[in-house]
mmCIF file of N, CA and C in Angstrom:
data_model
loop_
_atom_site.group_PDB
_atom_site.id
_atom_site.type_symbol
_atom_site.label_atom_id
_atom_site.label_comp_id
_atom_site.label_asym_id
_atom_site.label_seq_id
_atom_site.Cartn_x
_atom_site.Cartn_y
_atom_site.Cartn_z
ATOM 1 N N MET A 1 -6.188 2.454 49.696
ATOM 2 C CA MET A 1 -4.873 3.146 48.967
ATOM 3 C C MET A 1 -5.087 1.542 47.670
ATOM 4 N N TRP A 2 -5.260 0.653 48.410
ATOM 5 C CA TRP A 2 -5.335 -0.299 47.522
ATOM 6 C C TRP A 2 -6.215 -0.719 46.558
ATOM 7 N N LEU A 3 -7.309 0.021 46.924
ATOM 8 C CA LEU A 3 -8.728 -0.419 46.496
ATOM 9 C C LEU A 3 -7.944 1.046 44.610
ATOM 10 N N VAL A 4 -7.274 2.203 45.382
ATOM 11 C CA VAL A 4 -7.335 2.592 43.970
ATOM 12 C C VAL A 4 -6.100 1.829 43.182
ATOM 13 N N ALA A 5 -5.242 1.565 43.408
ATOM 14 C CA ALA A 5 -3.863 0.489 42.932
ATOM 15 C C ALA A 5 -4.585 -0.438 42.021
ATOM 16 N N CYS A 6 -5.337 -0.794 42.405
ATOM 17 C CA CYS A 6 -6.297 -2.013 42.077
ATOM 18 C C CYS A 6 -7.698 -1.379 40.862
ATOM 19 N N ALA A 7 -7.667 -0.298 40.979
ATOM 20 C CA ALA A 7 -8.782 0.244 39.877
ATOM 21 C C ALA A 7 -7.123 0.276 38.968
ATOM 22 N N ALA A 8 -6.342 1.152 38.999
ATOM 23 C CA ALA A 8 -5.271 1.586 38.277
ATOM 24 C C ALA A 8 -4.665 0.588 37.489
ATOM 25 N N ALA A 9 -4.655 -0.524 38.031
ATOM 26 C CA ALA A 9 -4.255 -1.986 37.541
ATOM 27 C C ALA A 9 -5.153 -2.583 36.481
ATOM 28 N N CYS A 10 -6.343 -2.474 37.182
ATOM 29 C CA CYS A 10 -7.251 -3.309 36.495
ATOM 30 C C CYS A 10 -7.896 -2.482 35.338
ATOM 31 N N SER A 11 -7.764 -1.133 35.399
ATOM 32 C CA SER A 11 -8.747 -0.692 34.069
ATOM 33 C C SER A 11 -7.757 -1.366 32.832
ATOM 34 N N SER A 12 -8.983 -0.933 31.351
ATOM 35 C CA SER A 12 -8.341 -1.212 30.081
ATOM 36 C C SER A 12 -7.779 -0.838 29.374
ATOM 37 N N PRO A 13 -6.531 -1.358 28.885
ATOM 38 C CA PRO A 13 -5.841 0.092 28.232
ATOM 39 C C PRO A 13 -5.805 0.605 27.347
ATOM 40 N N THR A 14 -5.935 1.774 27.189
ATOM 41 C CA THR A 14 -6.229 3.032 26.279
ATOM 42 C C THR A 14 -5.611 2.265 24.493
ATOM 43 N N GLU A 15 -6.746 2.929 23.925
ATOM 44 C CA GLU A 15 -6.307 2.462 22.193
ATOM 45 C C GLU A 15 -5.177 3.212 21.686
ATOM 46 N N PRO A 16 -3.881 2.780 20.972
ATOM 47 C CA PRO A 16 -2.799 3.827 20.848
ATOM 48 C C PRO A 16 -3.597 4.865 19.598
ATOM 49 N N ALA A 17 -2.807 5.812 19.642
ATOM 50 C CA ALA A 17 -3.527 7.265 19.205
ATOM 51 C C ALA A 17 -3.207 7.236 17.964
ATOM 52 N N VAL A 18 -3.802 7.431 16.660
ATOM 53 C CA VAL A 18 -3.259 7.705 15.380
ATOM 54 C C VAL A 18 -2.878 7.892 14.988
ATOM 55 N N PRO A 19 -0.997 7.826 14.553
ATOM 56 C CA PRO A 19 -0.305 8.867 14.294
ATOM 57 C C PRO A 19 -1.318 9.973 13.071
ATOM 58 N N GLU A 20 0.208 10.924 13.226
ATOM 59 C CA GLU A 20 -0.784 12.116 12.313
ATOM 60 C C GLU A 20 0.155 11.405 10.633
ATOM 61 N N GLY A 21 -0.414 12.133 9.611
ATOM 62 C CA GLY A 21 0.136 11.769 8.611
ATOM 63 C C GLY A 21 0.588 10.228 8.046
ATOM 64 N N TYR A 22 1.132 10.099 6.839
ATOM 65 C CA TYR A 22 1.646 7.926 6.420
ATOM 66 C C TYR A 22 2.639 8.676 6.066
ATOM 67 N N GLU A 23 3.453 9.587 6.773
ATOM 68 C CA GLU A 23 5.040 9.271 6.358
ATOM 69 C C GLU A 23 5.854 8.454 7.111
ATOM 70 N N GLY A 24 6.894 8.059 6.533
ATOM 71 C CA GLY A 24 7.650 6.512 6.657
ATOM 72 C C GLY A 24 7.497 5.446 5.668
ATOM 73 N N GLU A 25 8.560 4.148 6.362
ATOM 74 C CA GLU A 25 8.825 2.949 5.140
ATOM 75 C C GLU A 25 7.373 2.200 5.567
ATOM 76 N N TRP A 26 6.723 1.654 5.186
ATOM 77 C CA TRP A 26 6.109 0.058 4.926
ATOM 78 C C TRP A 26 6.155 -1.172 4.371
ATOM 79 N N ALA A 27 5.959 -2.125 5.146
ATOM 80 C CA ALA A 27 6.335 -3.451 4.189
ATOM 81 C C ALA A 27 5.382 -4.240 4.453
ATOM 82 N N GLY A 28 5.336 -5.123 3.523
ATOM 83 C CA GLY A 28 4.267 -6.280 3.604
ATOM 84 C C GLY A 28 4.396 -7.413 2.660
ATOM 85 N N THR A 29 3.215 -8.185 2.390
ATOM 86 C CA THR A 29 3.304 -9.081 1.571
ATOM 87 C C THR A 29 2.418 -9.114 0.327
ATOM 88 N N THR A 30 2.323 -9.949 -0.830
ATOM 89 C CA THR A 30 1.340 -9.546 -1.495
ATOM 90 C C THR A 30 0.176 -10.951 -1.221
ATOM 91 N N ASP A 31 -1.174 -11.103 -1.353
ATOM 92 C CA ASP A 31 -1.347 -12.505 -1.693
ATOM 93 C C ASP A 31 -0.490 -13.682 -2.550
ATOM 94 N N HIS A 32 0.610 -13.756 -2.913
ATOM 95 C CA HIS A 32 1.166 -14.678 -3.574
ATOM 96 C C HIS A 32 2.408 -14.724 -2.470
ATOM 97 N N GLY A 33 2.765 -14.124 -1.348
ATOM 98 C CA GLY A 33 3.288 -14.281 -0.541
ATOM 99 C C GLY A 33 4.793 -14.030 -0.922
ATOM 100 N N THR A 34 4.503 -12.621 -2.052
ATOM 101 C CA THR A 34 6.738 -12.197 -2.057
ATOM 102 C C THR A 34 6.085 -10.966 -1.379
ATOM 103 N N ALA A 35 7.309 -10.209 -1.602
ATOM 104 C CA ALA A 35 7.377 -8.782 -0.468
ATOM 105 C C ALA A 35 6.774 -7.278 -1.456
ATOM 106 N N VAL A 36 6.466 -6.560 -0.708
ATOM 107 C CA VAL A 36 5.966 -5.065 -1.459
ATOM 108 C C VAL A 36 6.350 -4.013 -0.258
ATOM 109 N N SER A 37 6.631 -2.587 -0.791
ATOM 110 C CA SER A 37 6.872 -2.066 0.216
ATOM 111 C C SER A 37 7.069 -0.564 -0.316
ATOM 112 N N LEU A 38 6.812 0.504 0.436
ATOM 113 C CA LEU A 38 6.330 1.685 -0.481
ATOM 114 C C LEU A 38 6.973 2.506 1.191
ATOM 115 N N THR A 39 7.231 3.442 0.268
ATOM 116 C CA THR A 39 7.687 4.977 1.010
ATOM 117 C C THR A 39 7.125 6.262 1.007
ATOM 118 N N VAL A 40 6.972 6.581 1.923
ATOM 119 C CA VAL A 40 6.048 7.659 1.985
ATOM 120 C C VAL A 40 6.578 9.007 2.537
ATOM 121 N N ALA A 41 6.711 10.360 2.353
ATOM 122 C CA ALA A 41 7.222 11.624 2.516
ATOM 123 C C ALA A 41 6.178 12.461 2.972
ATOM 124 N N GLY A 42 5.810 12.733 4.062
ATOM 125 C CA GLY A 42 5.166 13.911 3.669
ATOM 126 C C GLY A 42 3.597 13.696 3.014
ATOM 127 N N ASN A 43 2.384 13.736 2.127
ATOM 128 C CA ASN A 43 1.357 13.279 2.313
ATOM 129 C C ASN A 43 1.605 12.874 0.591
ATOM 130 N N GLN A 44 2.783 12.195 0.460
ATOM 131 C CA GLN A 44 3.520 11.540 -1.032
ATOM 132 C C GLN A 44 3.628 10.376 -1.275
ATOM 133 N N VAL A 45 3.091 9.083 -2.192
ATOM 134 C CA VAL A 45 4.148 7.672 -2.355
ATOM 135 C C VAL A 45 5.456 8.330 -3.418
ATOM 136 N N MET A 46 6.780 7.966 -2.238
ATOM 137 C CA MET A 46 7.699 8.477 -3.227
ATOM 138 C C MET A 46 8.241 7.621 -3.621
ATOM 139 N N SER A 47 7.847 6.167 -3.594
ATOM 140 C CA SER A 47 7.650 4.624 -4.087
ATOM 141 C C SER A 47 7.383 3.431 -4.207
ATOM 142 N N PHE A 48 6.865 2.580 -4.321
ATOM 143 C CA PHE A 48 6.520 2.073 -4.421
ATOM 144 C C PHE A 48 6.887 -0.035 -4.975
ATOM 145 N N THR A 49 7.390 -0.823 -4.357
ATOM 146 C CA THR A 49 8.195 -1.783 -4.705
ATOM 147 C C THR A 49 7.866 -3.124 -4.738
ATOM 148 N N LEU A 50 7.400 -3.940 -5.598
ATOM 149 C CA LEU A 50 7.023 -5.068 -5.184
ATOM 150 C C LEU A 50 7.197 -6.833 -6.091
ATOM 151 N N ALA A 51 8.139 -7.174 -5.049
ATOM 152 C CA ALA A 51 8.601 -8.608 -5.662
ATOM 153 C C ALA A 51 7.411 -9.217 -6.649
ATOM 154 N N PHE A 52 7.265 -10.539 -7.562
ATOM 155 C CA PHE A 52 6.847 -10.913 -7.740
ATOM 156 C C PHE A 52 6.801 -12.553 -8.489
ATOM 157 N N ASN A 53 6.769 -13.483 -8.742
ATOM 158 C CA ASN A 53 6.789 -14.845 -9.219
ATOM 159 C C ASN A 53 6.139 -15.620 -9.454
ATOM 160 N N PHE A 54 4.945 -15.350 -10.374
ATOM 161 C CA PHE A 54 4.197 -16.307 -11.387
ATOM 162 C C PHE A 54 4.742 -17.958 -11.706
ATOM 163 N N CYS A 55 6.017 -17.499 -12.445
ATOM 164 C CA CYS A 55 6.390 -18.505 -13.075
ATOM 165 C C CYS A 55 8.474 -18.095 -13.159
ATOM 166 N N PRO A 56 9.039 -19.244 -14.017
ATOM 167 C CA PRO A 56 10.063 -18.501 -14.359
ATOM 168 C C PRO A 56 10.276 -17.970 -15.305
ATOM 169 N N ALA A 57 9.182 -17.822 -15.669
ATOM 170 C CA ALA A 57 9.136 -16.283 -17.360
ATOM 171 C C ALA A 57 8.739 -14.933 -16.838
ATOM 172 N N CYS A 58 7.917 -15.295 -15.660
ATOM 173 C CA CYS A 58 7.544 -14.041 -15.054
ATOM 174 C C CYS A 58 7.789 -13.911 -13.724
ATOM 175 N N ALA A 59 8.570 -13.350 -13.304
ATOM 176 C CA ALA A 59 9.271 -12.965 -11.483
ATOM 177 C C ALA A 59 10.320 -11.910 -11.833
ATOM 178 N N GLY A 60 10.334 -11.437 -10.746
ATOM 179 C CA GLY A 60 11.210 -10.467 -10.415
ATOM 180 C C GLY A 60 10.727 -9.577 -10.071
ATOM 181 N N THR A 61 11.123 -7.711 -9.548
ATOM 182 C CA THR A 61 10.452 -7.183 -8.778
ATOM 183 C C THR A 61 10.399 -5.533 -10.136
ATOM 184 N N GLU A 62 9.551 -5.049 -9.199
ATOM 185 C CA GLU A 62 9.435 -3.599 -10.288
ATOM 186 C C GLU A 62 9.345 -2.587 -8.845
ATOM 187 N N THR A 63 9.868 -1.254 -9.121
ATOM 188 C CA THR A 63 9.507 -0.828 -8.258
ATOM 189 C C THR A 63 8.915 1.286 -9.336
ATOM 190 N N ILE A 64 8.449 1.521 -8.748
ATOM 191 C CA ILE A 64 8.085 2.537 -9.610
ATOM 192 C C ILE A 64 7.796 3.939 -8.605
ATOM 193 N N PRO A 65 8.699 4.711 -9.680
ATOM 194 C CA PRO A 65 8.956 5.847 -9.018
ATOM 195 C C PRO A 65 7.407 6.867 -8.687
ATOM 196 N N GLY A 66 7.858 7.360 -7.151
ATOM 197 C CA GLY A 66 7.068 8.978 -7.387
ATOM 198 C C GLY A 66 7.496 9.854 -7.737
ATOM 199 N N PRO A 67 6.828 11.089 -7.493
ATOM 200 C CA PRO A 67 5.137 10.793 -6.419
ATOM 201 C C PRO A 67 4.247 10.969 -6.591
ATOM 202 N N ALA A 68 3.670 10.199 -5.728
ATOM 203 C CA ALA A 68 2.185 10.232 -6.378
ATOM 204 C C ALA A 68 1.084 10.850 -4.893
ATOM 205 N N PRO A 69 0.395 11.503 -4.647
ATOM 206 C CA PRO A 69 -0.424 12.347 -3.855
ATOM 207 C C PRO A 69 -1.321 11.126 -3.032
ATOM 208 N N ILE A 70 -1.498 11.149 -2.042
ATOM 209 C CA ILE A 70 -2.258 10.710 -1.291
ATOM 210 C C ILE A 70 -3.508 11.587 -0.878
ATOM 211 N N VAL A 71 -4.489 11.199 -1.216
ATOM 212 C CA VAL A 71 -6.029 12.462 -1.630
ATOM 213 C C VAL A 71 -7.056 11.383 -0.994
ATOM 214 N N MET A 72 -7.727 11.770 -0.837
ATOM 215 C CA MET A 72 -9.500 11.658 -0.964
ATOM 216 C C MET A 72 -10.149 11.409 -1.876
ATOM 217 N N GLN A 73 -10.589 10.071 -2.451
ATOM 218 C CA GLN A 73 -11.606 10.281 -3.027
ATOM 219 C C GLN A 73 -12.781 10.825 -3.503
ATOM 220 N N ASP A 74 -13.120 11.332 -4.673
ATOM 221 C CA ASP A 74 -14.143 12.577 -4.543
ATOM 222 C C ASP A 74 -15.114 11.748 -6.053
ATOM 223 N N PRO A 75 -16.313 11.700 -5.582
ATOM 224 C CA PRO A 75 -16.780 11.634 -4.069
ATOM 225 C C PRO A 75 -16.525 10.190 -3.403
ATOM 226 N N PRO A 76 -16.203 9.949 -2.361
ATOM 227 C CA PRO A 76 -15.225 8.948 -1.511
ATOM 228 C C PRO A 76 -16.268 7.441 -2.336
ATOM 229 N N GLY A 77 -16.080 6.566 -2.391
ATOM 230 C CA GLY A 77 -16.485 5.717 -2.478
ATOM 231 C C GLY A 77 -16.717 4.423 -1.395
ATOM 232 N N ARG A 78 -17.452 3.286 -1.235
ATOM 233 C CA ARG A 78 -17.994 2.448 0.067
ATOM 234 C C ARG A 78 -15.860 1.802 0.440
ATOM 235 N N PRO A 79 -16.975 2.103 1.699
ATOM 236 C CA PRO A 79 -15.686 1.046 2.361
ATOM 237 C C PRO A 79 -14.818 -0.093 1.479
ATOM 238 N N PRO A 80 -13.347 -0.201 1.694
ATOM 239 C CA PRO A 80 -12.746 0.757 2.198
ATOM 240 C C PRO A 80 -12.088 2.749 1.360
ATOM 241 N N TYR A 81 -12.919 2.176 0.452
ATOM 242 C CA TYR A 81 -12.977 3.041 -0.581
ATOM 243 C C TYR A 81 -12.939 5.013 -0.304
ATOM 244 N N ASP A 82 -13.167 4.477 1.126
ATOM 245 C CA ASP A 82 -13.392 6.380 1.581
ATOM 246 C C ASP A 82 -12.899 6.597 2.621
ATOM 247 N N GLN A 83 -11.794 6.176 2.328
ATOM 248 C CA GLN A 83 -10.022 6.654 3.046
ATOM 249 C C GLN A 83 -9.438 7.014 2.369
ATOM 250 N N PRO A 84 -8.130 7.681 2.582
ATOM 251 C CA PRO A 84 -7.053 8.263 1.818
ATOM 252 C C PRO A 84 -6.595 7.193 0.735
ATOM 253 N N GLY A 85 -6.163 7.408 -0.683
ATOM 254 C CA GLY A 85 -5.413 6.398 -1.161
ATOM 255 C C GLY A 85 -4.693 6.730 -2.009
ATOM 256 N N PHE A 86 -3.778 6.472 -2.824
ATOM 257 C CA PHE A 86 -3.153 6.979 -3.487
ATOM 258 C C PHE A 86 -2.777 6.046 -5.385
ATOM 259 N N ALA A 87 -2.854 6.024 -5.974
ATOM 260 C CA ALA A 87 -2.660 5.206 -7.051
ATOM 261 C C ALA A 87 -1.397 5.789 -7.591
ATOM 262 N N ILE A 88 -0.240 4.754 -8.123
ATOM 263 C CA ILE A 88 0.913 5.199 -8.956
ATOM 264 C C ILE A 88 1.691 4.423 -10.081
ATOM 265 N N SER A 89 2.009 4.798 -10.914
ATOM 266 C CA SER A 89 2.125 3.773 -12.153
ATOM 267 C C SER A 89 3.310 4.046 -12.852
ATOM 268 N N LYS A 90 3.719 3.511 -13.636
ATOM 269 C CA LYS A 90 4.911 3.507 -14.697
ATOM 270 C C LYS A 90 4.978 2.355 -16.046
ATOM 271 N N THR A 91 5.355 3.069 -16.915
ATOM 272 C CA THR A 91 5.264 2.601 -18.202
ATOM 273 C C THR A 91 6.733 2.288 -19.052
ATOM 274 N N ASN A 92 6.705 1.269 -20.356
ATOM 275 C CA ASN A 92 8.211 1.010 -20.480
ATOM 276 C C ASN A 92 8.897 2.414 -21.358
ATOM 277 N N PRO A 93 9.780 2.389 -20.610
ATOM 278 C CA PRO A 93 10.572 3.894 -21.349
ATOM 279 C C PRO A 93 10.691 3.793 -22.631
ATOM 280 N N GLY A 94 10.546 3.383 -23.712
ATOM 281 C CA GLY A 94 10.464 3.704 -24.709
ATOM 282 C C GLY A 94 10.217 4.303 -25.714
ATOM 283 N N PRO A 95 10.409 3.915 -26.947
ATOM 284 C CA PRO A 95 9.275 5.407 -27.218
ATOM 285 C C PRO A 95 8.157 5.061 -28.270
ATOM 286 N N THR A 96 8.174 3.684 -27.734
ATOM 287 C CA THR A 96 6.223 3.302 -27.623
ATOM 288 C C THR A 96 5.873 2.459 -26.369
ATOM 289 N N ILE A 97 4.720 2.646 -26.659
ATOM 290 C CA ILE A 97 4.576 2.035 -24.450
ATOM 291 C C ILE A 97 4.138 0.773 -25.255
ATOM 292 N N GLU A 98 4.560 0.006 -24.044
ATOM 293 C CA GLU A 98 4.864 -1.873 -24.433
ATOM 294 C C GLU A 98 4.198 -2.191 -23.159
ATOM 295 N N TRP A 99 4.087 -1.926 -22.623
ATOM 296 C CA TRP A 99 3.961 -2.793 -21.075
ATOM 297 C C TRP A 99 3.515 -1.612 -20.309
ATOM 298 N N GLY A 100 2.764 -1.933 -19.008
ATOM 299 C CA GLY A 100 3.120 -0.916 -17.904
ATOM 300 C C GLY A 100 2.393 -1.574 -16.550
ATOM 301 N N VAL A 101 2.649 -0.929 -14.954
ATOM 302 C CA VAL A 101 2.377 -1.856 -14.270
ATOM 303 C C VAL A 101 1.896 0.047 -13.248
ATOM 304 N N ALA A 102 0.824 -1.036 -12.251
ATOM 305 C CA ALA A 102 0.247 0.225 -11.298
ATOM 306 C C ALA A 102 0.012 0.080 -10.297
ATOM 307 N N ALA A 103 -0.461 0.469 -9.444
ATOM 308 C CA ALA A 103 -0.943 0.246 -8.396
ATOM 309 C C ALA A 103 -1.489 1.443 -7.431
ATOM 310 N N ALA A 104 -2.450 0.953 -6.775
ATOM 311 C CA ALA A 104 -3.700 1.710 -5.938
ATOM 312 C C ALA A 104 -3.746 1.066 -4.838
ATOM 313 N N GLY A 105 -4.177 2.205 -3.914
ATOM 314 C CA GLY A 105 -5.335 1.374 -2.904
ATOM 315 C C GLY A 105 -5.508 2.288 -1.151
ATOM 316 N N PRO A 106 -6.028 1.904 -0.904
ATOM 317 C CA PRO A 106 -6.396 3.574 0.709
ATOM 318 C C PRO A 106 -5.752 2.924 1.553
ATOM 319 N N PHE A 107 -5.377 3.741 2.362
ATOM 320 C CA PHE A 107 -4.710 3.457 3.946
ATOM 321 C C PHE A 107 -6.080 3.216 4.795
ATOM 322 N N ALA A 108 -5.780 2.769 5.899
ATOM 323 C CA ALA A 108 -6.635 2.296 6.504
ATOM 324 C C ALA A 108 -6.969 3.527 7.396
ATOM 325 N N PRO A 109 -7.695 3.548 8.227
ATOM 326 C CA PRO A 109 -8.346 4.805 9.308
ATOM 327 C C PRO A 109 -7.356 5.311 10.021
ATOM 328 N N ASP A 110 -6.576 3.960 10.788
ATOM 329 C CA ASP A 110 -5.637 3.996 11.747
ATOM 330 C C ASP A 110 -4.550 4.645 11.373
ATOM 331 N N ARG A 111 -4.237 4.563 9.772
ATOM 332 C CA ARG A 111 -2.972 4.833 9.652
ATOM 333 C C ARG A 111 -1.974 4.114 9.739
ATOM 334 N N ARG A 112 -2.143 2.813 10.045
ATOM 335 C CA ARG A 112 -1.286 1.797 10.123
ATOM 336 C C ARG A 112 -0.752 0.852 9.521
ATOM 337 N N SER A 113 -1.865 0.679 8.349
ATOM 338 C CA SER A 113 -2.069 -0.115 7.018
ATOM 339 C C SER A 113 -2.863 0.544 6.178
ATOM 340 N N ALA A 114 -2.144 -0.092 5.087
ATOM 341 C CA ALA A 114 -2.646 -0.152 3.540
ATOM 342 C C ALA A 114 -2.688 -1.342 2.652
ATOM 343 N N SER A 115 -3.679 -1.076 1.715
ATOM 344 C CA SER A 115 -3.788 -2.935 1.211
ATOM 345 C C SER A 115 -4.360 -2.372 -0.043
ATOM 346 N N GLY A 116 -4.305 -3.138 -1.303
ATOM 347 C CA GLY A 116 -4.805 -2.693 -2.699
ATOM 348 C C GLY A 116 -4.293 -3.644 -3.518
ATOM 349 N N GLN A 117 -4.511 -3.611 -5.026
ATOM 350 C CA GLN A 117 -4.163 -4.348 -6.121
ATOM 351 C C GLN A 117 -2.707 -3.696 -6.973
ATOM 352 N N PHE A 118 -2.255 -4.421 -7.297
ATOM 353 C CA PHE A 118 -0.899 -4.342 -8.316
ATOM 354 C C PHE A 118 -1.319 -4.487 -9.720
ATOM 355 N N GLN A 119 -1.213 -4.361 -10.800
ATOM 356 C CA GLN A 119 -1.317 -4.813 -12.089
ATOM 357 C C GLN A 119 -0.680 -4.686 -13.137
ATOM 358 N N MET A 120 -0.556 -5.759 -13.888
ATOM 359 C CA MET A 120 1.111 -5.606 -15.149
ATOM 360 C C MET A 120 -0.065 -5.754 -16.329
ATOM 361 N N VAL A 121 0.368 -5.098 -17.343
ATOM 362 C CA VAL A 121 -0.327 -4.694 -18.786
ATOM 363 C C VAL A 121 1.039 -5.157 -19.285
ATOM 364 N N HIS A 122 0.263 -6.120 -20.270
ATOM 365 C CA HIS A 122 1.438 -6.702 -21.447
ATOM 366 C C HIS A 122 2.868 -6.509 -21.149
ATOM 367 N N TYR A 123 3.147 -7.244 -19.814
ATOM 368 C CA TYR A 123 4.271 -6.752 -19.178
ATOM 369 C C TYR A 123 5.198 -7.775 -19.600
ATOM 370 N N PRO A 124 6.593 -7.893 -20.259
ATOM 371 C CA PRO A 124 7.299 -9.437 -20.570
ATOM 372 C C PRO A 124 6.929 -10.379 -20.104
ATOM 373 N N GLY A 125 7.270 -11.074 -20.321
ATOM 374 C CA GLY A 125 6.962 -12.918 -19.851
ATOM 375 C C GLY A 125 5.850 -13.615 -19.143
ATOM 376 N N CYS A 126 5.204 -11.840 -18.782
ATOM 377 C CA CYS A 126 3.647 -12.400 -18.398
ATOM 378 C C CYS A 126 2.411 -11.751 -18.320
ATOM 379 N N GLY A 127 2.217 -11.403 -19.374
ATOM 380 C CA GLY A 127 1.019 -10.749 -20.336
ATOM 381 C C GLY A 127 0.483 -9.553 -19.094
ATOM 382 N N THR A 128 -1.047 -10.017 -18.944
ATOM 383 C CA THR A 128 -1.415 -8.847 -18.220
ATOM 384 C C THR A 128 -1.635 -9.949 -16.788
ATOM 385 N N ALA A 129 -1.664 -9.850 -15.088
ATOM 386 C CA ALA A 129 -1.284 -10.110 -13.823
ATOM 387 C C ALA A 129 -1.898 -9.378 -12.876
ATOM 388 N N ASN A 130 -2.332 -9.575 -12.132
ATOM 389 C CA ASN A 130 -3.142 -8.859 -10.931
ATOM 390 C C ASN A 130 -2.554 -9.325 -9.320
ATOM 391 N N LEU A 131 -1.994 -8.717 -8.650
ATOM 392 C CA LEU A 131 -1.931 -9.330 -7.449
ATOM 393 C C LEU A 131 -2.637 -8.261 -6.212
ATOM 394 N N ARG A 132 -3.024 -9.362 -4.938
ATOM 395 C CA ARG A 132 -3.608 -7.859 -3.978
ATOM 396 C C ARG A 132 -2.233 -7.997 -2.878
ATOM 397 N N TRP A 133 -2.027 -6.859 -2.318
ATOM 398 C CA TRP A 133 -1.488 -6.214 -1.542
ATOM 399 C C TRP A 133 -1.645 -6.012 -0.467
ATOM 400 N N ARG A 134 -0.816 -5.912 1.006
ATOM 401 C CA ARG A 134 -0.579 -5.298 1.852
ATOM 402 C C ARG A 134 0.441 -4.739 2.432
ATOM 403 N N VAL A 135 -0.088 -4.090 3.582
ATOM 404 C CA VAL A 135 1.294 -3.273 3.616
ATOM 405 C C VAL A 135 1.106 -2.888 5.258
ATOM 406 N N ASP A 136 2.173 -2.710 6.302
ATOM 407 C CA ASP A 136 2.160 -2.129 7.751
ATOM 408 C C ASP A 136 2.873 -0.906 7.977
ATOM 409 N N ARG A 137 2.703 -0.119 8.672
ATOM 410 C CA ARG A 137 3.637 1.050 8.824
ATOM 411 C C ARG A 137 5.089 0.180 9.475
ATOM 412 N N ARG A 138 5.939 0.436 9.228
ATOM 413 C CA ARG A 138 7.390 0.031 10.354
ATOM 414 C C ARG A 138 7.833 0.951 11.616
#
């Protein structure tokens, strides 16, 4: 009996199961230490929010509304671009497109994190800028 108890206690823990889908809240940081989050419903990114602070003239928060589908790149790229991912963007709502923001990135195979890039183009006070980001499922 002692041998059975020891065998059960000494066995290695099993790896947690990979969650189904991507639904839920995801949060993390950029390579500059600012907050980033996204919300997923079904198989779509419903919103992507990122804070930035390059300098006093280039600081704030942008939210890009979805939906943006989570899809496989066709054909798949080299890792990490061989995993499902998304691309989402927003442009100035005025009569002419003066600026825009975009985010894109793949989800990790274990469906517990995602990472990618955020780009600002002709953004007021910032010009063109890029940030790397990473989020984890909450």
